[in-house]
Short mmCIF file of C-alpha atoms (C1' of nucleotides) in Angstrom, two decimals:
data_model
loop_
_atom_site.label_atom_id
_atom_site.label_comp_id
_atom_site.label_asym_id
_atom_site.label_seq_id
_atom_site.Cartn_x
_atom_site.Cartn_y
_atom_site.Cartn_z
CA UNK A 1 178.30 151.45 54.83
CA UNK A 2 179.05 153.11 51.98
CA UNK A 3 181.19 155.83 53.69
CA UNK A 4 183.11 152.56 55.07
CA UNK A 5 183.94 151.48 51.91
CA UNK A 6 185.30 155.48 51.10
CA UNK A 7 186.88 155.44 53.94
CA UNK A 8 188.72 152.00 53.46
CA UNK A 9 189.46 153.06 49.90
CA UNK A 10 190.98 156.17 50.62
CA UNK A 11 193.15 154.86 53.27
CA UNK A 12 194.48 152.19 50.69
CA UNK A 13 195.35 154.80 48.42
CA UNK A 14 197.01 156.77 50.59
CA UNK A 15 199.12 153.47 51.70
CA UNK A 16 199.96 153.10 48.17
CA UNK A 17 200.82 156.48 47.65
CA UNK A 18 203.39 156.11 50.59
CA UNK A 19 204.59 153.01 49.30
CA UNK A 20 205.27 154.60 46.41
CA UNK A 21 207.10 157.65 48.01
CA UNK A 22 209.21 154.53 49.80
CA UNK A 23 210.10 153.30 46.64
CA UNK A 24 212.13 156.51 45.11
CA UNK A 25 213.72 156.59 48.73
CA UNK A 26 217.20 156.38 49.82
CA UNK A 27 215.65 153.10 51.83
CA UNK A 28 215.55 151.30 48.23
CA UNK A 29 219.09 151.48 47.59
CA UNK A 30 220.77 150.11 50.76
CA UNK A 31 218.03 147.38 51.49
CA UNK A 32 217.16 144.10 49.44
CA UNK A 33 214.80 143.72 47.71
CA UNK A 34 213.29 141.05 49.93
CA UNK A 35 213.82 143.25 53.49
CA UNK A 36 211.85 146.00 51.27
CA UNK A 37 208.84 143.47 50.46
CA UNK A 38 208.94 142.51 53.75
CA UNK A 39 208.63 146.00 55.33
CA UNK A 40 205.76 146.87 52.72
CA UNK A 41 204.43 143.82 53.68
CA UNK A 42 204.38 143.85 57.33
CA UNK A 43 203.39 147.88 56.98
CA UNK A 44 200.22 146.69 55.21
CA UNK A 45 199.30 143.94 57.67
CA UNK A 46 199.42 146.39 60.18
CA UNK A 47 197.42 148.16 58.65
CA UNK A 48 195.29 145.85 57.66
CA UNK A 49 194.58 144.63 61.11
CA UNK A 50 194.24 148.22 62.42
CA UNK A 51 191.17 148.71 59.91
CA UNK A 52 189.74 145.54 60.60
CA UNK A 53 189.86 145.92 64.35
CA UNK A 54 188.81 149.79 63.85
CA UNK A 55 185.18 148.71 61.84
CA UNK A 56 184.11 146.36 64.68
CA UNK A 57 183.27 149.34 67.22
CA UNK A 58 180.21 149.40 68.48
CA UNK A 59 177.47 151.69 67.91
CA UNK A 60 174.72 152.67 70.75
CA UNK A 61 171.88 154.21 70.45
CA UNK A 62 171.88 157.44 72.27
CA UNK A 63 168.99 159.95 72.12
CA UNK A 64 165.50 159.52 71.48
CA UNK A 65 162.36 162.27 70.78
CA UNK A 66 159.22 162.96 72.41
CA UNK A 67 156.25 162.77 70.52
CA UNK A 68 152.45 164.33 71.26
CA UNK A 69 149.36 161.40 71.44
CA UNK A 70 146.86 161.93 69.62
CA UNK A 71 144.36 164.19 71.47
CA UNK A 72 141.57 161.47 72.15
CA UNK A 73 144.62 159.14 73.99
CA UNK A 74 146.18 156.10 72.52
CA UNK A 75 142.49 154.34 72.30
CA UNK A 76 143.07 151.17 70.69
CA UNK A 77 142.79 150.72 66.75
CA UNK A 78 141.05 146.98 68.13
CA UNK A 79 140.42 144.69 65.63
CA UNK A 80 137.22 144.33 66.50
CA UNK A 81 136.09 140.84 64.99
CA UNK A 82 139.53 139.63 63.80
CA UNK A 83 139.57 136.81 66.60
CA UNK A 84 136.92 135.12 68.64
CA UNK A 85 136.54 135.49 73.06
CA UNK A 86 138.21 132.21 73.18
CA UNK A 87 140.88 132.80 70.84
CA UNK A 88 141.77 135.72 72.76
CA UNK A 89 141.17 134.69 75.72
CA UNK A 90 143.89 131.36 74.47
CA UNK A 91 145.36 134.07 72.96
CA UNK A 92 146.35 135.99 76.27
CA UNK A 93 147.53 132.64 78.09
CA UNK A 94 149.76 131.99 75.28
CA UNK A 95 151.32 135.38 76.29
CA UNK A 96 151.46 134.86 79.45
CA UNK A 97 153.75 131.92 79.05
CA UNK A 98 151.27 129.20 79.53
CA UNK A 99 152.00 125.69 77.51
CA UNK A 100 148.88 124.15 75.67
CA UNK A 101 148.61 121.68 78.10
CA UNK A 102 148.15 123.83 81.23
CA UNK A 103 145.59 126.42 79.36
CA UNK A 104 143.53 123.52 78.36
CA UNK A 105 143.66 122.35 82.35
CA UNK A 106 142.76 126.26 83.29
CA UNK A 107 139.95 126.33 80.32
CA UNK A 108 138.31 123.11 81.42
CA UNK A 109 138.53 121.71 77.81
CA UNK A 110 141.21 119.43 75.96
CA UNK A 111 144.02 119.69 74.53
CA UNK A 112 142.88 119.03 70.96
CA UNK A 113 140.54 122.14 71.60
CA UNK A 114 143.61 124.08 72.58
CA UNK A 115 145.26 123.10 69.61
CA UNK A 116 142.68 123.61 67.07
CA UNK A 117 142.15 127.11 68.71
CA UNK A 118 145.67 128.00 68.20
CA UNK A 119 145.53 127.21 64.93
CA UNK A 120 142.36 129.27 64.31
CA UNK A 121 144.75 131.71 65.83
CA UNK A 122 147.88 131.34 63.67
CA UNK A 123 145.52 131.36 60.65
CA UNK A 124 143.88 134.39 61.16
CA UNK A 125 146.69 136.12 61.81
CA UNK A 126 148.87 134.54 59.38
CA UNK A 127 151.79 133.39 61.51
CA UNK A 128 152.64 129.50 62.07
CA UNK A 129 154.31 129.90 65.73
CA UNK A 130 152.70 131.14 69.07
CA UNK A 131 155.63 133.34 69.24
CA UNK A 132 154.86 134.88 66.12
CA UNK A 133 151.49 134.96 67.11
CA UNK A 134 152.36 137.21 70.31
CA UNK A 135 154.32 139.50 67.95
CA UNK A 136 151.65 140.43 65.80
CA UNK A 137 148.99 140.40 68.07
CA UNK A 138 150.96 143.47 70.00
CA UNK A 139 151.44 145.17 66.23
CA UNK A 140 147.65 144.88 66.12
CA UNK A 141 146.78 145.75 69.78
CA UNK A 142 145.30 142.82 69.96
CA UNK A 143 147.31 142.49 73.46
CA UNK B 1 197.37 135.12 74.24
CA UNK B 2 200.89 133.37 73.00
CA UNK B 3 199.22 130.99 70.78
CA UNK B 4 197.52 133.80 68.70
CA UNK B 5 201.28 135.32 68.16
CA UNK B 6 202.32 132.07 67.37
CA UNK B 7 199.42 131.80 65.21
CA UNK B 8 200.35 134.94 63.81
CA UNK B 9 203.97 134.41 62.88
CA UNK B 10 203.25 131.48 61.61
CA UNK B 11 200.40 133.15 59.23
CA UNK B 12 203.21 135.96 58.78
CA UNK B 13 205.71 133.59 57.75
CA UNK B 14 203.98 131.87 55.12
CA UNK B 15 202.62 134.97 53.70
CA UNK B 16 206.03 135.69 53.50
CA UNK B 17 207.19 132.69 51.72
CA UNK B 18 204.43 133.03 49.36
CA UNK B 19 205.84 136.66 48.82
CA UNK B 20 209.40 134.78 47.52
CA UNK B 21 207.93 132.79 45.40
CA UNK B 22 206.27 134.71 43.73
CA UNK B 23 209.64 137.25 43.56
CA UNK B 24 211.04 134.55 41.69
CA UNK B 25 208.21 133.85 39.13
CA UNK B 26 207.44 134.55 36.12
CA UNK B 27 205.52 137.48 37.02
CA UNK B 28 208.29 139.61 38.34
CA UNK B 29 209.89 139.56 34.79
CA UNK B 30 206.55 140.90 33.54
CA UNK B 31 205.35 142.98 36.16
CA UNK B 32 207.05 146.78 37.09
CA UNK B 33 208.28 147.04 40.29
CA UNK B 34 205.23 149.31 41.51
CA UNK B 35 202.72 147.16 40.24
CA UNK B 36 204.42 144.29 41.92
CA UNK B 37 204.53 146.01 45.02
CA UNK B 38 201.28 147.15 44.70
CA UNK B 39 200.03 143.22 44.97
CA UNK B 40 202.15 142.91 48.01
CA UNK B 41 200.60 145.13 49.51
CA UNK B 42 197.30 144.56 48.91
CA UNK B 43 197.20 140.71 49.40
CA UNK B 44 199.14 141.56 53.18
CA UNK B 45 196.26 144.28 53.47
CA UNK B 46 193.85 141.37 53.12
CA UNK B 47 195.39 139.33 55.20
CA UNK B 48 195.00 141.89 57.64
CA UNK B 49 192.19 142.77 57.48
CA UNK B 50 191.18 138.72 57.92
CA UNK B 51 193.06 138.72 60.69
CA UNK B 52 191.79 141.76 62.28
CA UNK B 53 188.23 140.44 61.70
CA UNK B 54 188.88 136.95 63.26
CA UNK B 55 189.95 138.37 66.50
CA UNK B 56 187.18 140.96 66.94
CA UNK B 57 184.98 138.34 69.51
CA UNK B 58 184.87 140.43 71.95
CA UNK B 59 182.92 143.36 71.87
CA UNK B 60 184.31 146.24 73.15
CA UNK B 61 182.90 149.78 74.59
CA UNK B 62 184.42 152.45 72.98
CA UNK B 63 182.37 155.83 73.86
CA UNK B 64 179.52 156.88 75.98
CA UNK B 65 177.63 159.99 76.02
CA UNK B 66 175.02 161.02 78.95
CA UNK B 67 171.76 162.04 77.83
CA UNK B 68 168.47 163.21 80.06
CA UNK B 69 166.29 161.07 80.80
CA UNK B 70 162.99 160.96 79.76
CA UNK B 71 160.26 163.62 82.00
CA UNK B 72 158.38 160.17 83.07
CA UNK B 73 161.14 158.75 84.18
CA UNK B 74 162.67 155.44 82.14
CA UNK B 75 163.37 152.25 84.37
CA UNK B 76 166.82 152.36 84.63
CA UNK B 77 169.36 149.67 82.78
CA UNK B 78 167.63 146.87 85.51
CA UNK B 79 169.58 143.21 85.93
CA UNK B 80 172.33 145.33 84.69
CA UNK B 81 174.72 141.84 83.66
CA UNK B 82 171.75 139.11 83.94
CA UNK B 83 171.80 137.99 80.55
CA UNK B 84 175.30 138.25 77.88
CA UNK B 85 174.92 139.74 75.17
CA UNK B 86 174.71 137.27 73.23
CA UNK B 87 172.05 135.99 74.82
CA UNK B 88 169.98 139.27 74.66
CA UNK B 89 170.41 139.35 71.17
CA UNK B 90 168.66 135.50 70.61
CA UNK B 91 166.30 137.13 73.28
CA UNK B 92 165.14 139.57 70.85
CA UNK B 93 164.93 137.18 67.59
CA UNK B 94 162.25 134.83 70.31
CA UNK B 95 160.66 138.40 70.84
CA UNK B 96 160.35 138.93 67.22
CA UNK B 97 158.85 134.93 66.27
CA UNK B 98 161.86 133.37 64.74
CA UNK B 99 162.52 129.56 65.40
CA UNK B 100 165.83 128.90 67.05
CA UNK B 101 166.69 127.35 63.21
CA UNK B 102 166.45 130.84 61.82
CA UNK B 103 167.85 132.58 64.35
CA UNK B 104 170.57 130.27 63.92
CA UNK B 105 171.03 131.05 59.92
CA UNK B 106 170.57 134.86 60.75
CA UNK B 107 173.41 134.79 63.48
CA UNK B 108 175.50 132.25 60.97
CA UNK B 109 175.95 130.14 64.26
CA UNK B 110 174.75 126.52 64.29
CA UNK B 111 171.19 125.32 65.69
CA UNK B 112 172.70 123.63 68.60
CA UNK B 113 174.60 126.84 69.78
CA UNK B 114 171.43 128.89 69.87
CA UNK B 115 169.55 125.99 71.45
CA UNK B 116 172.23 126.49 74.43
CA UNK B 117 171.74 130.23 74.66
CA UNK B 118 168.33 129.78 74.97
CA UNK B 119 168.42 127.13 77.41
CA UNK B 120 171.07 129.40 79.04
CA UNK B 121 168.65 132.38 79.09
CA UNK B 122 165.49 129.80 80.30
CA UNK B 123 167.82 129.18 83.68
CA UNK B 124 168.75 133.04 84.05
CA UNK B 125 165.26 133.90 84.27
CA UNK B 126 164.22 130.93 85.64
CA UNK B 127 161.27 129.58 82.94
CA UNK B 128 161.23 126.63 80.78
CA UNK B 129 159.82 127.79 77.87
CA UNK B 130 160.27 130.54 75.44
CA UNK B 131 157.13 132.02 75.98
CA UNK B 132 157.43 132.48 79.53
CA UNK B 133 160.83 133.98 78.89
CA UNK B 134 159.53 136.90 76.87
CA UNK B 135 157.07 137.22 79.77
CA UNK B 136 159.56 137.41 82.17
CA UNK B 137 162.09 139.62 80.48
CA UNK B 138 159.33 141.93 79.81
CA UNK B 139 158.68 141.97 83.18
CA UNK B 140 162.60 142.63 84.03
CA UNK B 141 162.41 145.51 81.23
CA UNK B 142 164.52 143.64 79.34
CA UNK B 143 162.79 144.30 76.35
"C1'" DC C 1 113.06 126.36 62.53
"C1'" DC C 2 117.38 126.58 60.19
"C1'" DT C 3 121.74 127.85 59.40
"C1'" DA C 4 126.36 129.63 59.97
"C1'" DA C 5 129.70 130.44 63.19
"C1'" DA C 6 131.82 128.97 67.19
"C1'" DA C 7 133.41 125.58 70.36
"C1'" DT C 8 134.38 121.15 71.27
"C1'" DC C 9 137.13 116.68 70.55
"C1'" DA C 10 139.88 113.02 68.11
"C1'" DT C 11 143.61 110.59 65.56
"C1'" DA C 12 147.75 110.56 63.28
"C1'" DC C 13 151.79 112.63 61.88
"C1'" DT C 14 155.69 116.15 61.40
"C1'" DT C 15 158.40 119.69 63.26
"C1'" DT C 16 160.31 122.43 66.70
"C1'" DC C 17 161.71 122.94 71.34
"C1'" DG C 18 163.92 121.81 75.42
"C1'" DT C 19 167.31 118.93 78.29
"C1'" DT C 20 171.51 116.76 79.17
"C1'" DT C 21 176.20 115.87 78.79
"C1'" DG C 22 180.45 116.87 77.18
"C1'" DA C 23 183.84 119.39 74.57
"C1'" DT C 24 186.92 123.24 72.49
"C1'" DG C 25 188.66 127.95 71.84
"C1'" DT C 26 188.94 132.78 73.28
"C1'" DC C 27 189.43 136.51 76.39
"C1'" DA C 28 190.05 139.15 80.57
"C1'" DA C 29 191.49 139.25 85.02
"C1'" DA C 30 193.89 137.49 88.90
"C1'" DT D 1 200.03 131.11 83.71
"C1'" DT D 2 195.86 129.84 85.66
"C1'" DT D 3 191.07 130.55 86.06
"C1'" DG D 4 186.37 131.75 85.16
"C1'" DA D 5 183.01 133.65 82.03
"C1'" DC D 6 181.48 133.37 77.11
"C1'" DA D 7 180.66 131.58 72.84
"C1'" DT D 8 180.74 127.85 70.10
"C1'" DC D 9 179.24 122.98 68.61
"C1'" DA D 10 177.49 117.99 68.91
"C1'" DA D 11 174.43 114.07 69.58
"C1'" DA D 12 170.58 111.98 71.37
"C1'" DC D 13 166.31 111.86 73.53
"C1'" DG D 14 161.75 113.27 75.43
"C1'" DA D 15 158.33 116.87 75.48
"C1'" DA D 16 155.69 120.34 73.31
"C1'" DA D 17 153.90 122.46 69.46
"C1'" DG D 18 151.97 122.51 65.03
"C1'" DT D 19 149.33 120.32 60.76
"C1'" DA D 20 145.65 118.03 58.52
"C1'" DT D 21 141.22 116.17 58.42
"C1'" DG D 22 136.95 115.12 60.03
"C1'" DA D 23 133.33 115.09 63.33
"C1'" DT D 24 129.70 116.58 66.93
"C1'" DT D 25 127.44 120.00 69.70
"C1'" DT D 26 126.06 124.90 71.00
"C1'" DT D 27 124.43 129.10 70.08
"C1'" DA D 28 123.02 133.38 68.02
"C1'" DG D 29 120.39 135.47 64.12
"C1'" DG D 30 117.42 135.65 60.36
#
DNA sequence: CCTAAAATCATACTTTCGTTTGATGTCAAA
DNA sequence: TTTGACATCAAACGAAAGTATGATTTTAGG
C-alpha cells in the first residue's frame, strides 16, 4: 500500500514536471490560454483514469510451501472436556447442515433441548451463531 | 458502452466549465500561472482517478504463472464457473461466521444484496440453508 | 445418600435467515 | 445494438435461530 501511494506520488510529480516543461514551450505562445488548460486538463484525466484503472488488477496467490508434521502425526490437540457427548454430538449435526428442528427429530428429544444445547454450545465457545460455532470448533479440532 | 462516453463528456464538459470559471476569478489575479496550472491538473487527476475507479466492476485477469503441483496431488480448480465471484467471496464470510448484516457492512453493499447472493449460492448448490452450503462447498472443494 | 453436572423441556420474545417478486445498471459477447 | 450473465437494491413475509429464565429428571462420584 504504501509503495502505491510512492508510486502514485511519483507519477504526479513527474506529470507536473512535464507540465511544467509544457509551459516554457513554443506550445504556450501560439495556443490560448484556455486550449492550454484544456490539454493539461484532459492530459491529467487521462492519466488519472489510467492509474485508477491500473490499481484495480488483481492479485493471485501463486505458490505455496511444504511443511514437515510433527513426528508423532497431526494427533489432535482435543479439548478434552470443553463440550459435553451431546453437545458434540449436536455439535457435528450442526455441521453437517442439519436445522434444529430435524436434529431434535434424529435425537429423539425436542426442540427446546436442541436449543438450550446450542446455546450451551455458543457459550462455551464464545460465539452467538452456529456458523461461528462451526468455525471455531475446526480452530479447536473440535471437528 | 455509449452512455458511459456520454457520461463522460458530459463529466468532461463541466469540469471544463468549472476550469473557466475559475480562469476568470479572483484567484487567477492572485495565483502564478504554475500554481494555477498545478490545480488544474490535479483536480482533472482526481477526477480521473474517480472515474477510473467507478468503472473498475469488472474484474479482470491480468497474469498467470504455472506452478507444480503439490507431490499428493491437489483437487484440481473443480465446478470451475459454479459460483461468481462474488458469490464465493460471501461464501467465505458464511465460512468464517459473519451474519449476512456484516458481511453486508464489510462488502459496503446493502443487506438485501447479500441476502440474494446467498440465496443465489443456496440454488447453485442446491441447499436451503447456510449451513448446508458450507457442507456442500466443502464437499465441492470449494473451500 | 447427596450433590453437581448433564440432559431434558417449556414459554415468551427478539433477531437473523430465507423466499419471492420485481427492478436497474453494467459489461461482454454475439 | 441486442442479449444474457452479474451485481446491485427493495419490500414484505414466513421460517429458523437465538436469548432469557426457570424447571424437572438422570446420572456419576464422593
Amino acid at each position: 500500500m504504501l509503495k502505491t501511494i510512492i508510486k502514485f506520488g511519483a507519477l504526479t510529480g513527474l506529470a507536473l514536471a512535464a507540465a511544467k516543461m509544457l509551459e516554457v514551450s513554443y506550445l504556450a505562445d501560439r495556443l490560448s490560454l484556455k486550449a492550454y488548460i484544456s490539454i493539461i486538463g484532459i492530459a491529467f484525466l487521462a492519466l488519472g483514469v489510467f492509474l485508477g484503472l491500473k490499481h484495480r488488477r488483481r492479485k493471485v496467490l501463486v505458490s505455496y510451501k511444504e511443511v514437515d508434521l510433527p513426528p508423532g502425526g497431526m494427533a489432535a490437540p482435543l479439548q478434552e472436556g470443553l463440550l459435553t457427548e451431546r453437545e458434540l454430538e449436536v455439535l457435528r449435526h450442526i455441521a453437517g447442515g442439519r436445522s434444529n428442528q430435524e436434529i431434535a427429530d434424529t435425537l429423539f428429544v425436542s426442540l427446546n433441548t436442541v436449543k438450550t444445547h446450542t446455546n450451551n454450545i455458543y457459550g462455551k465457545l464464545g460465539v452467538k451463531r452456529r456458523t461461528q460455532a462451526l468455525d471455531k470448533a475446526r480452530q479447536l479440532k473440535l471437528l
